[in-house]
Coordinates of C-alpha atoms in Angstrom, one line a residue:
M440 CA 174.8 240.6 63.6
G441 CA 175.5 241.7 60.1
F442 CA 178.3 244.3 59.5
T443 CA 178.0 246.6 56.5
V444 CA 180.7 248.8 55.2
R445 CA 179.4 251.7 53.0
R446 CA 181.7 253.3 50.4
T447 CA 180.9 257.0 50.3
S448 CA 183.4 258.4 47.8
R449 CA 185.4 257.1 44.9
S450 CA 187.8 259.2 42.8
Y451 CA 191.4 259.6 41.6
V452 CA 193.8 261.6 43.7
R453 CA 196.2 263.5 41.5
P454 CA 199.5 265.0 42.5
S455 CA 198.9 268.3 44.3
A456 CA 201.5 270.1 42.1
A457 CA 202.8 269.8 38.6
T458 CA 204.9 266.7 37.9
P459 CA 207.1 265.6 35.0
S460 CA 205.5 263.8 32.1
G461 CA 207.0 261.2 29.7
T462 CA 208.1 257.6 29.8
L463 CA 210.1 255.8 32.5
E464 CA 211.8 252.5 31.9
L465 CA 211.4 249.8 34.5
S466 CA 214.3 247.5 35.6
I467 CA 214.8 243.9 34.6
I468 CA 213.5 242.8 38.0
D469 CA 210.4 245.0 37.8
R470 CA 209.6 243.4 34.5
V471 CA 209.7 239.9 35.8
V472 CA 206.3 238.5 34.6
G473 CA 205.6 236.8 37.9
L474 CA 205.7 240.2 39.6
G475 CA 202.7 241.4 37.5
H476 CA 200.3 240.8 40.3
L477 CA 198.5 242.8 43.0
V478 CA 199.6 242.8 46.6
R479 CA 196.7 243.5 49.0
S480 CA 197.0 244.5 52.7
L481 CA 195.0 246.0 55.5
H482 CA 196.6 248.5 58.0
V483 CA 194.6 248.7 61.2
F484 CA 194.8 251.9 63.3
A485 CA 193.2 252.5 66.7
G486 CA 192.5 256.2 65.9
G487 CA 191.3 258.5 68.6
E488 CA 192.7 262.0 69.1
R489 CA 195.2 263.4 66.7
R490 CA 198.7 263.5 68.2
Q491 CA 200.5 266.7 69.4
G492 CA 202.6 268.3 66.7
T493 CA 200.0 267.9 64.0
T494 CA 198.6 271.3 62.9
T495 CA 195.6 269.7 61.1
P496 CA 192.5 270.2 63.2
S497 CA 191.8 267.2 65.4
S498 CA 188.3 267.1 64.0
S499 CA 189.7 266.2 60.5
S500 CA 188.8 262.7 59.5
P501 CA 191.5 260.1 58.7
A502 CA 190.2 259.8 55.2
S503 CA 190.5 263.5 54.4
V504 CA 193.9 263.8 56.0
I505 CA 195.3 260.8 54.2
R506 CA 193.7 261.9 50.9
E507 CA 195.4 265.3 51.1
A508 CA 198.7 263.8 52.1
L509 CA 198.5 261.3 49.3
G510 CA 198.2 264.1 46.7
K511 CA 201.4 265.7 48.2
A512 CA 203.3 262.4 48.3
L513 CA 202.4 261.8 44.6
V514 CA 204.4 264.9 43.7
D515 CA 207.5 263.2 45.0
Y516 CA 206.5 259.7 43.8
Y517 CA 204.9 260.9 40.5
P518 CA 205.4 257.6 38.7
L519 CA 202.8 256.1 41.0
A520 CA 200.3 258.6 39.6
G521 CA 201.0 257.3 36.1
R522 CA 200.1 254.0 34.4
I523 CA 202.0 250.8 33.7
V524 CA 201.9 250.1 30.0
D525 CA 202.8 246.7 28.5
G526 CA 205.3 246.6 25.7
A527 CA 205.5 244.3 22.6
E528 CA 206.4 241.4 24.9
G529 CA 203.7 242.1 27.4
R530 CA 204.7 242.7 31.0
A531 CA 208.2 241.5 30.2
S532 CA 208.8 244.8 28.3
A533 CA 206.5 247.1 30.3
H534 CA 207.2 250.8 31.1
V535 CA 205.6 253.6 33.0
E536 CA 203.8 256.5 31.4
C537 CA 203.9 259.5 33.7
T538 CA 200.4 260.7 33.0
G539 CA 199.6 262.3 36.4
E540 CA 196.1 260.6 36.3
G541 CA 196.5 259.7 39.9
A542 CA 195.9 256.9 42.4
W543 CA 192.5 255.4 42.9
F544 CA 191.1 256.4 46.3
V545 CA 188.0 255.2 48.1
E546 CA 186.4 256.5 51.3
A547 CA 184.2 254.3 53.4
A548 CA 182.3 254.2 56.7
A549 CA 181.5 251.4 59.0
G550 CA 178.6 251.8 61.4
F551 CA 180.3 249.7 64.1
S552 CA 183.5 249.6 66.1
L553 CA 186.7 247.7 65.6
D554 CA 185.9 245.9 68.9
D555 CA 182.7 244.7 67.3
V556 CA 184.7 242.8 64.7
G557 CA 187.4 241.6 67.0
R558 CA 189.8 244.3 65.9
L559 CA 190.4 242.1 62.8
D560 CA 192.6 239.9 65.0
L561 CA 191.2 236.5 64.1
Y562 CA 190.8 235.1 60.6
P563 CA 188.3 234.8 59.0
F564 CA 187.2 238.3 59.9
A565 CA 183.6 239.1 60.9
I566 CA 183.5 241.2 57.7
P567 CA 185.0 240.2 54.3
E568 CA 188.4 241.7 53.7
D569 CA 187.2 242.8 50.3
D570 CA 184.9 245.3 52.0
L571 CA 187.9 247.0 53.4
L572 CA 189.9 247.1 50.2
P573 CA 189.2 249.5 47.3
D574 CA 186.8 248.2 44.6
A575 CA 187.9 248.4 41.0
A576 CA 188.4 251.7 39.2
P577 CA 186.1 251.8 36.2
G578 CA 187.6 251.4 32.7
V579 CA 191.1 250.6 33.9
E580 CA 192.9 247.2 34.1
P581 CA 193.9 246.8 37.8
L582 CA 197.4 245.7 36.9
D583 CA 197.9 249.0 35.0
L584 CA 197.2 251.0 38.2
P585 CA 200.3 251.3 40.4
L586 CA 198.2 252.1 43.5
M587 CA 194.7 251.8 44.9
M588 CA 193.7 252.8 48.5
Q589 CA 190.6 252.7 50.7
V590 CA 190.2 254.4 54.1
T591 CA 187.4 252.9 56.2
E592 CA 186.4 254.8 59.3
F593 CA 184.8 253.0 62.2
S594 CA 182.4 254.3 64.8
C595 CA 185.0 254.1 67.5
G596 CA 187.4 256.5 65.7
G597 CA 189.6 253.7 64.5
F598 CA 190.3 253.3 60.8
V599 CA 191.7 250.8 58.3
V600 CA 193.8 251.6 55.3
G601 CA 193.3 249.0 52.6
M602 CA 196.0 249.1 50.0
I603 CA 196.3 247.3 46.6
A604 CA 199.6 247.8 44.9
C605 CA 201.1 246.4 41.7
H606 CA 204.3 244.6 42.6
T607 CA 205.8 245.7 39.2
M608 CA 206.3 249.2 40.6
A609 CA 207.8 248.5 44.0
D610 CA 208.9 245.8 46.4
G611 CA 207.8 245.7 50.0
L612 CA 210.5 248.1 51.2
G613 CA 209.6 250.5 48.4
A614 CA 205.9 250.4 49.1
A615 CA 206.4 251.0 52.8
Q616 CA 208.7 253.9 52.0
F617 CA 205.9 255.5 50.0
I618 CA 203.3 254.8 52.7
N619 CA 205.6 256.5 55.3
A620 CA 205.9 259.5 52.9
I621 CA 202.2 259.9 53.0
G622 CA 202.4 259.7 56.8
D623 CA 205.1 262.4 56.8
Y624 CA 202.8 264.8 54.9
A625 CA 199.8 263.8 57.0
R626 CA 201.8 264.9 60.1
N627 CA 202.6 268.2 58.3
L628 CA 206.3 267.6 57.6
P629 CA 207.5 269.8 54.8
S630 CA 208.8 266.8 52.8
P631 CA 209.3 263.1 53.2
R632 CA 212.1 262.0 55.5
V633 CA 213.4 259.7 52.8
R634 CA 213.6 261.3 49.3
P635 CA 212.6 258.9 46.6
V636 CA 214.9 258.0 43.7
W637 CA 213.8 256.2 40.5
S638 CA 217.2 255.1 39.2
R639 CA 216.0 251.8 37.8
D640 CA 219.1 251.9 35.5
L641 CA 221.3 251.2 38.6
V642 CA 219.8 247.7 38.9
P643 CA 222.0 245.2 37.0
N644 CA 220.7 244.2 33.6
P645 CA 222.4 240.9 32.7
P646 CA 221.7 239.0 29.5
K647 CA 218.5 236.9 29.5
L648 CA 219.3 233.5 31.0
S649 CA 218.8 230.3 29.1
S650 CA 216.0 228.9 31.3
A651 CA 213.0 227.3 29.7
P652 CA 209.6 228.9 30.3
P653 CA 208.0 227.5 33.4
P654 CA 205.2 225.0 32.9
F655 CA 201.6 226.1 33.3
P656 CA 201.1 226.2 37.0
R657 CA 198.6 224.2 39.0
V658 CA 196.0 226.1 40.9
F659 CA 195.8 225.0 44.5
R660 CA 193.0 225.2 47.0
F661 CA 195.0 226.4 49.9
R662 CA 193.5 227.1 53.3
H663 CA 194.3 230.5 55.0
L664 CA 195.8 229.7 58.3
V665 CA 197.3 231.8 61.1
D666 CA 199.7 230.6 63.7
E667 CA 201.6 232.4 66.5
L668 CA 205.2 231.9 67.5
S669 CA 205.7 233.2 71.0
L670 CA 208.7 235.4 71.9
D671 CA 209.8 232.8 74.5
G672 CA 209.6 230.0 71.9
I673 CA 211.7 232.0 69.4
A674 CA 214.2 232.8 72.1
K675 CA 214.4 229.1 73.1
A676 CA 215.0 228.1 69.5
K677 CA 217.7 230.7 69.1
S678 CA 219.4 229.5 72.3
Q679 CA 219.3 225.9 71.0
F680 CA 220.8 226.9 67.7
L681 CA 223.6 228.8 69.5
H682 CA 224.3 225.8 71.8
A683 CA 224.4 223.5 68.8
T684 CA 226.5 225.6 66.4
G685 CA 228.1 228.4 68.4
Q686 CA 226.4 230.8 66.0
R687 CA 223.5 233.2 66.3
C688 CA 220.3 233.2 64.2
S689 CA 217.4 235.6 63.7
A690 CA 213.7 235.3 64.4
F691 CA 213.2 235.1 60.7
D692 CA 215.6 232.1 60.5
V693 CA 213.6 230.3 63.2
A694 CA 210.2 231.1 61.8
A695 CA 211.1 230.2 58.2
A696 CA 212.7 226.9 59.3
K697 CA 209.7 226.0 61.5
V698 CA 207.0 226.6 58.9
W699 CA 209.1 224.8 56.2
Q700 CA 209.6 221.7 58.5
A701 CA 206.0 221.7 59.7
R702 CA 204.7 221.9 56.1
T703 CA 207.1 219.2 54.9
R704 CA 206.0 216.8 57.6
S705 CA 202.3 217.5 57.0
L706 CA 202.6 216.6 53.3
R707 CA 203.4 213.0 54.1
L708 CA 205.4 212.5 50.9
P709 CA 205.8 208.8 50.3
D710 CA 209.4 208.9 49.1
P711 CA 211.7 210.5 51.6
S712 CA 214.2 211.3 48.8
T713 CA 211.7 213.7 47.2
R714 CA 213.3 217.1 47.0
V715 CA 211.5 219.9 48.8
S716 CA 212.5 223.6 48.6
L717 CA 212.2 226.7 50.6
C718 CA 212.5 230.1 48.7
F719 CA 212.5 233.5 50.3
F720 CA 213.1 237.0 49.0
A721 CA 216.2 238.9 50.2
N722 CA 216.7 242.6 49.9
T723 CA 219.9 243.3 47.8
R724 CA 220.1 247.1 48.3
H725 CA 223.1 246.6 50.5
L726 CA 224.9 244.8 47.7
L727 CA 224.4 247.8 45.4
G728 CA 226.1 250.5 47.4
N729 CA 225.2 253.2 44.9
I730 CA 221.5 253.0 45.7
A731 CA 221.6 251.6 49.3
Q732 CA 220.8 254.9 51.0
Q733 CA 219.2 256.9 48.2
G734 CA 215.5 256.2 48.7
F735 CA 215.3 253.6 45.9
Y736 CA 211.8 252.1 45.9
G737 CA 211.8 249.7 42.9
N738 CA 212.1 246.0 43.1
C739 CA 215.6 245.2 44.5
F740 CA 215.6 241.6 45.8
Y741 CA 217.0 238.2 45.0
T742 CA 215.3 234.8 45.4
V743 CA 217.3 232.7 47.8
A744 CA 216.6 228.9 47.6
V745 CA 217.4 225.9 49.8
S746 CA 216.6 222.4 48.8
A747 CA 216.9 219.1 50.6
A748 CA 215.4 215.6 50.7
S749 CA 212.0 215.6 52.4
G750 CA 213.1 212.9 54.8
E751 CA 216.1 215.0 55.9
V752 CA 213.9 218.1 56.6
E753 CA 211.4 215.9 58.5
A754 CA 213.9 214.1 60.7
A755 CA 216.2 217.1 61.5
E756 CA 216.1 219.0 64.8
L757 CA 214.8 222.5 64.2
A758 CA 218.4 223.8 64.7
G759 CA 219.4 221.7 61.7
V760 CA 216.8 223.3 59.5
V761 CA 217.8 226.7 60.7
A762 CA 221.3 225.9 59.6
M763 CA 220.0 225.1 56.1
V764 CA 218.3 228.5 56.0
R765 CA 221.4 230.3 57.2
E766 CA 223.7 228.5 54.7
A767 CA 221.4 229.7 51.9
K768 CA 221.5 233.3 53.2
A769 CA 225.3 233.2 53.3
R770 CA 225.4 232.4 49.6
L771 CA 223.4 235.5 48.7
P772 CA 226.2 238.0 48.0
A773 CA 228.1 235.6 45.7
E774 CA 225.0 234.3 43.9
F775 CA 223.7 237.8 43.4
A776 CA 227.1 239.0 42.0
R777 CA 227.1 236.1 39.6
W778 CA 223.6 236.9 38.4
A779 CA 224.5 240.6 38.0
A780 CA 227.6 239.6 36.0
G781 CA 225.5 237.3 33.7
E782 CA 227.3 234.2 34.9
L783 CA 224.3 232.2 36.1
V784 CA 223.4 230.2 33.0
E785 CA 221.7 227.2 34.5
E786 CA 218.4 228.9 35.5
D787 CA 216.9 232.3 36.0
P788 CA 216.5 233.0 39.8
Y789 CA 213.6 235.4 39.0
E790 CA 211.6 232.9 36.9
L791 CA 209.8 231.2 39.7
T792 CA 208.5 227.6 39.3
F793 CA 205.5 226.9 41.4
A794 CA 205.2 223.3 42.7
Y795 CA 203.5 221.8 45.7
E796 CA 206.9 220.8 47.1
T797 CA 208.2 224.3 47.1
L798 CA 207.3 226.8 49.9
F799 CA 207.8 230.6 49.5
V800 CA 208.4 232.7 52.6
S801 CA 208.0 236.5 52.7
D802 CA 209.0 238.6 55.7
W803 CA 206.8 241.6 56.5
T804 CA 208.2 242.4 59.9
R805 CA 211.0 244.9 58.8
L806 CA 209.6 246.5 55.7
G807 CA 208.5 249.7 57.4
F808 CA 204.6 249.4 57.3
L809 CA 204.5 249.1 61.1
E810 CA 206.1 252.6 61.4
A811 CA 203.6 254.4 59.3
D812 CA 201.9 257.3 61.2
Y813 CA 199.2 259.6 59.8
G814 CA 198.9 261.5 63.1
W815 CA 197.0 258.9 65.1
G816 CA 200.0 256.7 65.9
T817 CA 201.4 253.6 64.3
P818 CA 199.1 250.7 63.2
E819 CA 197.9 248.0 65.7
Q820 CA 198.6 245.5 63.0
V821 CA 199.2 245.0 59.3
V822 CA 197.4 242.1 57.6
P823 CA 199.0 241.1 54.3
F824 CA 197.2 239.2 51.5
A825 CA 200.2 238.7 49.2
Y826 CA 198.9 235.5 47.9
H827 CA 198.8 233.8 44.5
P828 CA 196.7 230.6 43.9
C829 CA 199.6 228.8 42.3
M830 CA 202.1 229.7 45.0
P831 CA 202.4 227.9 48.4
I832 CA 203.4 230.8 50.7
A833 CA 204.0 231.8 54.3
I834 CA 204.1 235.4 55.4
I835 CA 205.9 236.3 58.6
G836 CA 204.5 239.3 60.3
A837 CA 204.0 240.8 63.7
P838 CA 200.9 240.0 65.8
P839 CA 198.5 242.7 66.8
K840 CA 199.6 245.0 69.6
P841 CA 200.2 244.5 72.5
K842 CA 201.1 240.9 71.6
V843 CA 204.7 240.0 70.9
G844 CA 206.4 237.3 68.9
A845 CA 205.7 236.4 65.3
R846 CA 202.5 235.7 63.4
V847 CA 202.8 233.3 60.5
M848 CA 200.0 233.6 57.9
T849 CA 200.0 230.8 55.4
R850 CA 198.2 229.6 52.3
C851 CA 200.4 226.6 51.7
V852 CA 198.4 223.4 52.5
E853 CA 195.2 222.0 51.2
E854 CA 192.5 220.6 53.3
E855 CA 193.9 217.1 53.6
N856 CA 197.1 218.5 55.2
V857 CA 195.6 221.1 57.5
Q858 CA 195.3 219.1 60.7
E859 CA 198.9 217.8 60.7
F860 CA 200.3 221.2 59.7
R861 CA 198.5 222.8 62.6
E862 CA 199.7 220.2 65.0
E863 CA 203.3 220.6 63.8
M864 CA 203.1 224.4 64.3
K865 CA 201.7 224.0 67.8
A866 CA 204.6 221.6 68.6
F867 CA 206.9 224.7 68.5
H868 CA 205.7 225.6 72.0
K869 CA 206.2 222.1 73.6

């Protein structure tokens, strides 16, 4: 059967009270040209009756509750109601104009239930993801809008919040902090539990490094694949690593190592000395104590990289690849300090070079999206689409409730490598 989503309302949601105007400067990390892209995600809620402790009438629709709460949250997060304006050097010198024009907000209705479309568990979905994401605001460049949202209500009482956010304004932790602020207001808290702080001047601003501009990237035809790593499998891998090294590792270490090794094996590179790389994005708030606990929601991360010969990655036991990941993580404090002091002169860690031999991994399990509650409970699942056609990437998330373990969503192999990649990922459970 065909499933149709009908958009019923489109408008800007402005801050519900007066907010400051003027110009705000972005940090050197915010202005990384590669971050000038849109991050799309779907947040799936079972819905049902409003929870106790919420004074909003239980008959209020999720869209109306979230819309009102968004207006309140934009008072605290007023830069998100403004516009990103490129400077003389384009996005590399962009700033924020606090215009109060608001966030783009779309309401939609689906004449079917979440069960009818498999609760959006299996990809590809029974309905296009674009139907659940906000369509473009008229007359505005999407990259100039910090935030766009769509709330789609299903016949079962469930709803999906589709979000499109410009990475220039916030990293994953910052975006989740804002979403949780909306949830706080939706549950009638008098203010967000975490007070936002702009403070982009607290991010180090070292001299521009002497790296050459990256070459024009190749556009890949990646397949969207989803694999599950069971809790038992992760626990077994952790135990093997502990036995081999006497050290503990995290679920992220295991998942990142597994997907990197599986992908490397599936590429069948003819020369085993070919260098392959794994890059992931590490939060650095804890390395800047002055903003660590202050509600900072800008980009505050560092690109951690590990590189090895493809033959070494292919032949290693999984514990050996986990060790490579952990060694790279251990270098983070020193490398970030060197970058902050302007001592890294070989290459700029924020100027990413996209190549088929490099895999980027992003961890969505601990950002805070899974804790967002608008009064109907936390989401069943969060489905990220943080993809770029030039960027081989794997996103580690949580599977839909009540499943446990890790869900690895990838766009990192082209058709000719899909079968071997899938077989390698399945081998995790043998």
